[in-house]
Amino acid sequence: MKSTLFSSIVVASLGAKLALAVAEYGQCGGINYTGSTTCDSGLTCVYQNDYYYQCLSSGTAVTTTTTKATTTTTKATTTTTTSTSTSSSGAKGTPVGFAAGTTGGAGGVTVTPTTTAELLGYLSDSTKRIIVLTKIFDFTSYYGTTAGKACKLWTCTNGYTPQMTIDNSVGQCDGYTLYDVTYYNSGASNALVVNSNKTIIGKGSSAGIKGIGLTLVNVSNVIIQNIQITDLNPQYVWGGDAINLSGATKVWIDHNYIARIGRQFIVSHYDPNTGITISNNYFDGTTSYSASCNGHHYWVFLFLGEADQITMMQNHIYYTSGRGPHVGGYTGAYKQQLHLVNNYYDSVAGHAIDAEANSWILAEGNYFKAVTTPDTGSSAGGTEYFVQTVAEAGVCSSYMGRVCEWNRMDSATGTVATRATTSVLSDVGALSAVKGLTPMGVADVPAYVLANRGVGIVN
């Protein structure tokens, strides 16, 4: 499982400029790349981004020529673009996966808010807009504070400080001692409402919102790119979610930095969330308040939508301990389809994928570094195709017209029991947003993700 690279062999040595032919799916160019730029016969060196070119067969890409390297290349639709060109949406690049076709505020008014009141208005009004953020808008104290009660569900005996849980009448604090606390209403009970047909894009690496999250309810066609979302009551469970989705469609969440959040980084609520792509983000779980008593954030992704269709691609999921993502859990006429591809799980002191009832997940090309439990193998009914072997990767071709990329676990990562239910391939794998997306080789994921995730890369 860990010795055969299958579809990600790089034949050229990175340490010598030898004219060796690179096998299919191998790297053949990019910034700082020093290996061979010659592909095996019948293959073309295809531009994926400024840091990564890949040898692909002609059937894997469309034939648009780019001049980004000395070799003739063909631009594929396998990864999000990180070039310096701006699309009409105001964002950089275009989304792939389920959010393909999302245009945000394309054709609308471009505005640059200078006050919190302006930002509130631009986000929530019905006007098509490209909203350019040039600074951090601090909403921490904007809605005041609440003097309330909280309980201690966890006790750390190793020097770490656990989160406390706000007593919000859901019953979690029943039977526990209640303590007087004060928390910010921003995050805990307020979020910035985002309407349809908006592009929210940060300029540089120091733009975004602090102390409050974004909520997208029954809206469509939204792009969130190159912003920070941080510091939502991180010491309290129920302190706030960074991004809420409920009945949202065509949403692209790309190249953002999210950290120090009281609850979920991203949550999809029960109403269906379709056409969602979450790509190239840096989810930083480093925290001073840890429910798992280890400095890692537990509440990462909670996907509950009745008919969610979500692509998670090329994200850096760092220093977390759970819900990476938690998917499903409802029974009856309920189904979620999730494509996890080329994500870099890094230093996860707990579990990553947690699939429950009526979740359908294709996980391919993800790299797990020092992850205690890459996949919980939930007994609650999650259906997965988690690619681990050459044989499992090859089976995909019968259903999807391409091989899958295997997931790689380093020596510090736990094992995963076989989870290769082929009905996932005939279901999730049959969707054009999935079968039309060709992953990069898993061996290249850490370097690529670290060079391209988060803010300050695309704008």
mmCIF file of C-alpha atoms in Angstrom, residues 95-376:
data_model
loop_
_atom_site.group_PDB
_atom_site.id
_atom_site.type_symbol
_atom_site.label_atom_id
_atom_site.label_comp_id
_atom_site.label_asym_id
_atom_site.label_seq_id
_atom_site.Cartn_x
_atom_site.Cartn_y
_atom_site.Cartn_z
ATOM 1 C CA PRO A 95 -13.512 26.619 -9.637
ATOM 2 C CA VAL A 96 -13.530 22.939 -10.490
ATOM 3 C CA GLY A 97 -15.499 20.134 -8.900
ATOM 4 C CA PHE A 98 -19.087 20.682 -7.852
ATOM 5 C CA ALA A 99 -18.784 24.491 -7.868
ATOM 6 C CA ALA A 100 -17.693 24.635 -11.523
ATOM 7 C CA GLY A 101 -19.498 27.468 -13.256
ATOM 8 C CA THR A 102 -19.783 29.656 -10.166
ATOM 9 C CA THR A 103 -19.274 33.301 -11.173
ATOM 10 C CA GLY A 104 -20.011 35.232 -7.987
ATOM 11 C CA GLY A 105 -20.354 38.937 -8.617
ATOM 12 C CA ALA A 106 -19.333 38.791 -12.286
ATOM 13 C CA GLY A 107 -20.845 41.710 -14.173
ATOM 14 C CA GLY A 108 -21.696 43.537 -10.972
ATOM 15 C CA VAL A 109 -20.389 46.572 -9.154
ATOM 16 C CA THR A 110 -16.879 46.456 -7.666
ATOM 17 C CA VAL A 111 -16.751 48.031 -4.208
ATOM 18 C CA THR A 112 -14.098 48.438 -1.528
ATOM 19 C CA PRO A 113 -15.694 48.889 1.899
ATOM 20 C CA THR A 114 -13.914 51.007 4.481
ATOM 21 C CA THR A 115 -16.246 50.580 7.457
ATOM 22 C CA THR A 116 -17.987 47.640 9.082
ATOM 23 C CA ALA A 117 -21.363 49.191 8.221
ATOM 24 C CA GLU A 118 -20.450 49.351 4.546
ATOM 25 C CA LEU A 119 -19.299 45.744 4.549
ATOM 26 C CA LEU A 120 -22.519 44.599 6.229
ATOM 27 C CA GLY A 121 -24.561 46.377 3.582
ATOM 28 C CA TYR A 122 -22.573 45.183 0.583
ATOM 29 C CA LEU A 123 -22.691 41.555 1.718
ATOM 30 C CA SER A 124 -26.395 41.405 2.469
ATOM 31 C CA ASP A 125 -28.014 43.548 -0.210
ATOM 32 C CA SER A 126 -29.503 42.145 -3.412
ATOM 33 C CA THR A 127 -27.037 43.877 -5.730
ATOM 34 C CA LYS A 128 -24.546 41.784 -7.667
ATOM 35 C CA ARG A 129 -21.145 42.817 -6.293
ATOM 36 C CA ILE A 130 -17.411 42.153 -6.279
ATOM 37 C CA ILE A 131 -16.422 43.102 -2.721
ATOM 38 C CA VAL A 132 -12.703 43.768 -2.291
ATOM 39 C CA LEU A 133 -11.398 43.683 1.272
ATOM 40 C CA THR A 134 -8.174 45.580 1.919
ATOM 41 C CA LYS A 135 -7.927 45.160 5.696
ATOM 42 C CA ILE A 136 -9.158 43.104 8.636
ATOM 43 C CA PHE A 137 -12.658 44.151 9.688
ATOM 44 C CA ASP A 138 -12.855 43.504 13.425
ATOM 45 C CA PHE A 139 -16.388 42.646 14.549
ATOM 46 C CA THR A 140 -15.346 41.166 17.886
ATOM 47 C CA SER A 141 -17.202 43.690 20.061
ATOM 48 C CA TYR A 142 -19.548 45.026 17.360
ATOM 49 C CA TYR A 143 -22.647 43.299 18.789
ATOM 50 C CA GLY A 144 -21.655 43.592 22.435
ATOM 51 C CA THR A 145 -21.306 40.828 24.996
ATOM 52 C CA THR A 146 -23.479 38.420 26.953
ATOM 53 C CA ALA A 147 -23.014 37.610 30.619
ATOM 54 C CA GLY A 148 -24.100 33.985 30.621
ATOM 55 C CA LYS A 149 -23.337 30.522 31.917
ATOM 56 C CA ALA A 150 -20.990 27.794 30.729
ATOM 57 C CA CYS A 151 -19.951 24.353 31.922
ATOM 58 C CA LYS A 152 -16.757 22.318 31.800
ATOM 59 C CA LEU A 153 -17.350 19.122 29.825
ATOM 60 C CA TRP A 154 -13.650 18.278 29.758
ATOM 61 C CA THR A 155 -10.923 18.382 32.366
ATOM 62 C CA CYS A 156 -7.310 18.442 31.210
ATOM 63 C CA THR A 157 -4.674 17.080 33.562
ATOM 64 C CA ASN A 158 -1.718 17.635 31.233
ATOM 65 C CA GLY A 159 -1.421 21.418 31.387
ATOM 66 C CA TYR A 160 -3.744 22.214 28.468
ATOM 67 C CA THR A 161 -6.809 24.424 28.876
ATOM 68 C CA PRO A 162 -10.033 22.861 27.591
ATOM 69 C CA GLN A 163 -12.876 24.746 25.991
ATOM 70 C CA MET A 164 -15.901 25.538 28.103
ATOM 71 C CA THR A 165 -19.374 24.959 26.675
ATOM 72 C CA ILE A 166 -21.886 27.794 26.584
ATOM 73 C CA ASP A 167 -25.143 26.759 28.209
ATOM 74 C CA ASN A 168 -27.554 27.491 25.367
ATOM 75 C CA SER A 169 -30.431 25.257 26.457
ATOM 76 C CA VAL A 170 -29.552 22.296 24.191
ATOM 77 C CA GLY A 171 -28.917 20.145 27.241
ATOM 78 C CA GLN A 172 -25.159 19.653 27.014
ATOM 79 C CA CYS A 173 -24.591 21.268 30.390
ATOM 80 C CA ASP A 174 -27.263 19.258 32.188
ATOM 81 C CA GLY A 175 -25.786 17.799 35.355
ATOM 82 C CA TYR A 176 -22.644 19.944 35.189
ATOM 83 C CA THR A 177 -21.670 22.872 37.382
ATOM 84 C CA LEU A 178 -22.438 26.186 35.688
ATOM 85 C CA TYR A 179 -19.946 29.048 35.777
ATOM 86 C CA ASP A 180 -20.420 32.751 35.100
ATOM 87 C CA VAL A 181 -18.807 33.722 31.789
ATOM 88 C CA THR A 182 -18.860 36.619 29.362
ATOM 89 C CA TYR A 183 -18.635 36.033 25.622
ATOM 90 C CA TYR A 184 -18.965 38.123 22.476
ATOM 91 C CA ASN A 185 -22.291 38.072 20.656
ATOM 92 C CA SER A 186 -20.431 38.304 17.368
ATOM 93 C CA GLY A 187 -19.970 34.660 16.412
ATOM 94 C CA ALA A 188 -22.026 33.228 19.268
ATOM 95 C CA SER A 189 -25.333 34.699 18.067
ATOM 96 C CA ASN A 190 -24.495 36.852 15.048
ATOM 97 C CA ALA A 191 -22.912 36.273 11.639
ATOM 98 C CA LEU A 192 -22.452 38.342 8.497
ATOM 99 C CA VAL A 193 -25.280 37.548 6.087
ATOM 100 C CA VAL A 194 -24.095 36.941 2.515
ATOM 101 C CA ASN A 195 -26.628 37.274 -0.309
ATOM 102 C CA SER A 196 -26.528 35.720 -3.792
ATOM 103 C CA ASN A 197 -24.213 36.802 -6.622
ATOM 104 C CA LYS A 198 -21.299 38.035 -4.519
ATOM 105 C CA THR A 199 -17.546 37.732 -4.824
ATOM 106 C CA ILE A 200 -15.716 38.419 -1.571
ATOM 107 C CA ILE A 201 -12.005 38.709 -2.232
ATOM 108 C CA GLY A 202 -9.166 39.909 -0.057
ATOM 109 C CA LYS A 203 -6.250 41.962 -1.315
ATOM 110 C CA GLY A 204 -2.851 40.773 -0.179
ATOM 111 C CA SER A 205 -2.449 38.550 2.865
ATOM 112 C CA SER A 206 -3.973 40.730 5.598
ATOM 113 C CA ALA A 207 -7.623 41.108 4.663
ATOM 114 C CA GLY A 208 -10.713 39.486 6.094
ATOM 115 C CA ILE A 209 -12.948 39.444 9.151
ATOM 116 C CA LYS A 210 -12.245 38.888 12.820
ATOM 117 C CA GLY A 211 -14.571 37.805 15.587
ATOM 118 C CA ILE A 212 -17.470 36.834 13.332
ATOM 119 C CA GLY A 213 -18.310 34.335 10.607
ATOM 120 C CA LEU A 214 -20.252 34.274 7.361
ATOM 121 C CA THR A 215 -23.686 32.733 6.855
ATOM 122 C CA LEU A 216 -25.109 31.720 3.468
ATOM 123 C CA VAL A 217 -28.775 30.714 3.710
ATOM 124 C CA ASN A 218 -30.824 29.869 0.593
ATOM 125 C CA VAL A 219 -28.421 31.763 -1.652
ATOM 126 C CA SER A 220 -26.538 30.919 -4.824
ATOM 127 C CA ASN A 221 -23.469 31.939 -6.789
ATOM 128 C CA VAL A 222 -20.996 33.109 -4.129
ATOM 129 C CA ILE A 223 -17.185 33.179 -4.163
ATOM 130 C CA ILE A 224 -15.153 33.606 -0.962
ATOM 131 C CA GLN A 225 -11.468 33.945 -1.754
ATOM 132 C CA ASN A 226 -8.238 35.072 -0.120
ATOM 133 C CA ILE A 227 -9.610 36.247 3.227
ATOM 134 C CA GLN A 228 -8.928 35.472 6.875
ATOM 135 C CA ILE A 229 -11.701 34.409 9.235
ATOM 136 C CA THR A 230 -10.383 34.222 12.790
ATOM 137 C CA ASP A 231 -10.979 34.532 16.524
ATOM 138 C CA LEU A 232 -14.623 33.624 17.109
ATOM 139 C CA ASN A 233 -14.815 33.088 20.890
ATOM 140 C CA PRO A 234 -12.258 30.269 20.607
ATOM 141 C CA GLN A 235 -12.460 29.392 24.288
ATOM 142 C CA TYR A 236 -16.147 28.432 24.035
ATOM 143 C CA VAL A 237 -17.988 25.614 22.304
ATOM 144 C CA TRP A 238 -20.919 27.344 20.563
ATOM 145 C CA GLY A 239 -18.724 30.420 20.271
ATOM 146 C CA GLY A 240 -19.383 30.620 16.528
ATOM 147 C CA ASP A 241 -18.851 28.966 13.143
ATOM 148 C CA ALA A 242 -16.568 30.483 10.518
ATOM 149 C CA ILE A 243 -18.784 29.615 7.511
ATOM 150 C CA ASN A 244 -22.400 28.434 7.689
ATOM 151 C CA LEU A 245 -24.113 26.909 4.655
ATOM 152 C CA SER A 246 -27.835 26.190 4.585
ATOM 153 C CA GLY A 247 -29.671 25.656 1.315
ATOM 154 C CA ALA A 248 -26.729 27.184 -0.554
ATOM 155 C CA THR A 249 -25.784 26.328 -4.120
ATOM 156 C CA LYS A 250 -22.811 27.201 -6.317
ATOM 157 C CA VAL A 251 -20.388 28.344 -3.624
ATOM 158 C CA TRP A 252 -16.608 28.414 -4.082
ATOM 159 C CA ILE A 253 -14.535 28.763 -0.881
ATOM 160 C CA ASP A 254 -10.936 29.142 -2.004
ATOM 161 C CA HIS A 255 -7.513 30.211 -0.703
ATOM 162 C CA ASN A 256 -8.673 31.359 2.737
ATOM 163 C CA TYR A 257 -7.137 31.152 6.199
ATOM 164 C CA ILE A 258 -9.408 30.053 9.053
ATOM 165 C CA ALA A 259 -8.199 29.751 12.647
ATOM 166 C CA ARG A 260 -9.188 30.067 16.316
ATOM 167 C CA ILE A 261 -12.886 29.307 15.962
ATOM 168 C CA GLY A 262 -15.178 28.328 18.836
ATOM 169 C CA ARG A 263 -17.118 25.771 16.847
ATOM 170 C CA GLN A 264 -16.916 24.573 13.210
ATOM 171 C CA PHE A 265 -14.608 25.907 10.520
ATOM 172 C CA ILE A 266 -17.348 25.055 7.991
ATOM 173 C CA VAL A 267 -20.794 23.620 8.716
ATOM 174 C CA SER A 268 -23.504 22.621 6.253
ATOM 175 C CA HIS A 269 -26.917 22.596 7.840
ATOM 176 C CA TYR A 270 -29.820 20.315 6.974
ATOM 177 C CA ASP A 271 -31.162 22.078 3.865
ATOM 178 C CA PRO A 272 -29.314 20.779 0.762
ATOM 179 C CA ASN A 273 -26.031 22.456 -0.118
ATOM 180 C CA THR A 274 -25.095 21.667 -3.710
ATOM 181 C CA GLY A 275 -22.414 22.848 -6.085
ATOM 182 C CA ILE A 276 -19.914 23.477 -3.269
ATOM 183 C CA THR A 277 -16.120 23.454 -3.755
ATOM 184 C CA ILE A 278 -13.749 24.029 -0.831
ATOM 185 C CA SER A 279 -10.226 24.357 -2.224
ATOM 186 C CA ASN A 280 -6.727 25.556 -1.394
ATOM 187 C CA ASN A 281 -7.629 26.726 2.104
ATOM 188 C CA TYR A 282 -5.462 26.670 5.211
ATOM 189 C CA PHE A 283 -7.462 25.357 8.153
ATOM 190 C CA ASP A 284 -5.236 26.006 11.155
ATOM 191 C CA GLY A 285 -6.341 24.081 14.233
ATOM 192 C CA THR A 286 -3.687 25.455 16.574
ATOM 193 C CA THR A 287 -5.509 26.617 19.694
ATOM 194 C CA SER A 288 -5.022 27.575 23.325
ATOM 195 C CA TYR A 289 -8.421 26.028 24.180
ATOM 196 C CA SER A 290 -8.664 22.399 23.189
ATOM 197 C CA ALA A 291 -11.638 20.082 23.707
ATOM 198 C CA SER A 292 -9.188 17.218 23.171
ATOM 199 C CA CYS A 293 -6.670 18.518 25.736
ATOM 200 C CA ASN A 294 -3.792 18.588 23.252
ATOM 201 C CA GLY A 295 -3.760 22.055 21.644
ATOM 202 C CA HIS A 296 -5.580 20.746 18.555
ATOM 203 C CA HIS A 297 -8.995 22.047 17.461
ATOM 204 C CA TYR A 298 -11.666 19.337 17.323
ATOM 205 C CA TRP A 299 -14.620 21.008 15.571
ATOM 206 C CA VAL A 300 -13.458 21.218 11.953
ATOM 207 C CA PHE A 301 -16.087 20.300 9.308
ATOM 208 C CA LEU A 302 -19.641 19.193 10.007
ATOM 209 C CA PHE A 303 -21.610 18.291 6.866
ATOM 210 C CA LEU A 304 -25.272 17.582 7.565
ATOM 211 C CA GLY A 305 -27.137 18.824 4.483
ATOM 212 C CA GLU A 306 -29.931 16.610 3.213
ATOM 213 C CA ALA A 307 -28.480 16.342 -0.297
ATOM 214 C CA ASP A 308 -25.032 17.929 -0.041
ATOM 215 C CA GLN A 309 -22.662 17.752 -3.004
ATOM 216 C CA ILE A 310 -19.241 18.951 -1.921
ATOM 217 C CA THR A 311 -15.732 18.856 -3.398
ATOM 218 C CA MET A 312 -12.890 19.268 -0.883
ATOM 219 C CA MET A 313 -9.639 19.702 -2.746
ATOM 220 C CA GLN A 314 -6.036 20.674 -2.009
ATOM 221 C CA ASN A 315 -6.715 22.004 1.486
ATOM 222 C CA HIS A 316 -4.186 22.037 4.306
ATOM 223 C CA ILE A 317 -5.917 20.605 7.377
ATOM 224 C CA TYR A 318 -3.445 21.241 10.161
ATOM 225 C CA TYR A 319 -3.275 20.505 13.880
ATOM 226 C CA THR A 320 -6.841 19.312 14.297
ATOM 227 C CA SER A 321 -8.238 16.381 16.268
ATOM 228 C CA GLY A 322 -11.635 15.484 14.815
ATOM 229 C CA ARG A 323 -14.419 16.001 12.287
ATOM 230 C CA GLY A 324 -12.200 16.203 9.278
ATOM 231 C CA PRO A 325 -15.033 15.994 8.075
ATOM 232 C CA HIS A 326 -17.911 14.448 9.977
ATOM 233 C CA VAL A 327 -20.472 13.581 7.303
ATOM 234 C CA GLY A 328 -24.038 12.342 7.553
ATOM 235 C CA GLY A 329 -25.870 10.729 10.412
ATOM 236 C CA TYR A 330 -29.485 11.110 9.345
ATOM 237 C CA THR A 331 -31.641 8.249 8.115
ATOM 238 C CA GLY A 332 -34.521 8.135 5.653
ATOM 239 C CA ALA A 333 -34.605 10.007 2.333
ATOM 240 C CA TYR A 334 -31.229 11.610 2.888
ATOM 241 C CA LYS A 335 -27.984 11.419 0.941
ATOM 242 C CA GLN A 336 -24.682 13.285 0.840
ATOM 243 C CA GLN A 337 -22.042 13.040 -1.894
ATOM 244 C CA LEU A 338 -18.519 14.117 -1.061
ATOM 245 C CA HIS A 339 -15.307 14.045 -3.112
ATOM 246 C CA LEU A 340 -12.179 14.346 -0.953
ATOM 247 C CA VAL A 341 -9.189 14.788 -3.240
ATOM 248 C CA ASN A 342 -5.565 15.867 -2.795
ATOM 249 C CA ASN A 343 -6.007 17.271 0.705
ATOM 250 C CA TYR A 344 -3.043 17.375 3.066
ATOM 251 C CA TYR A 345 -3.923 16.159 6.566
ATOM 252 C CA ASP A 346 -1.045 17.302 8.737
ATOM 253 C CA SER A 347 -0.525 16.541 12.448
ATOM 254 C CA VAL A 348 -4.050 15.402 13.282
ATOM 255 C CA ALA A 349 -4.064 14.097 16.867
ATOM 256 C CA GLY A 350 -7.411 12.356 16.571
ATOM 257 C CA HIS A 351 -9.546 11.378 13.596
ATOM 258 C CA ALA A 352 -9.954 12.784 10.104
ATOM 259 C CA ILE A 353 -12.773 11.285 7.983
ATOM 260 C CA ASP A 354 -15.848 10.332 9.989
ATOM 261 C CA ALA A 355 -18.605 8.962 7.718
ATOM 262 C CA GLU A 356 -22.010 8.157 9.138
ATOM 263 C CA ALA A 357 -25.354 7.059 7.735
ATOM 264 C CA ASN A 358 -26.242 8.073 4.173
ATOM 265 C CA SER A 359 -22.887 9.658 3.396
ATOM 266 C CA TRP A 360 -21.261 8.627 0.112
ATOM 267 C CA ILE A 361 -17.571 9.506 -0.025
ATOM 268 C CA LEU A 362 -14.844 9.056 -2.619
ATOM 269 C CA ALA A 363 -11.477 9.741 -0.986
ATOM 270 C CA GLU A 364 -8.480 9.746 -3.335
ATOM 271 C CA GLY A 365 -5.053 11.314 -3.522
ATOM 272 C CA ASN A 366 -5.076 12.589 0.064
ATOM 273 C CA TYR A 367 -1.837 12.642 2.043
ATOM 274 C CA PHE A 368 -1.960 11.829 5.761
ATOM 275 C CA LYS A 369 1.027 12.922 7.841
ATOM 276 C CA ALA A 370 1.033 12.044 11.535
ATOM 277 C CA VAL A 371 -2.715 11.374 11.647
ATOM 278 C CA THR A 372 -3.825 9.141 14.506
ATOM 279 C CA THR A 373 -6.970 7.829 12.786
ATOM 280 C CA PRO A 374 -7.288 8.726 9.096
ATOM 281 C CA ASP A 375 -10.768 7.194 8.846
ATOM 282 C CA THR A 376 -12.983 6.128 11.717
#
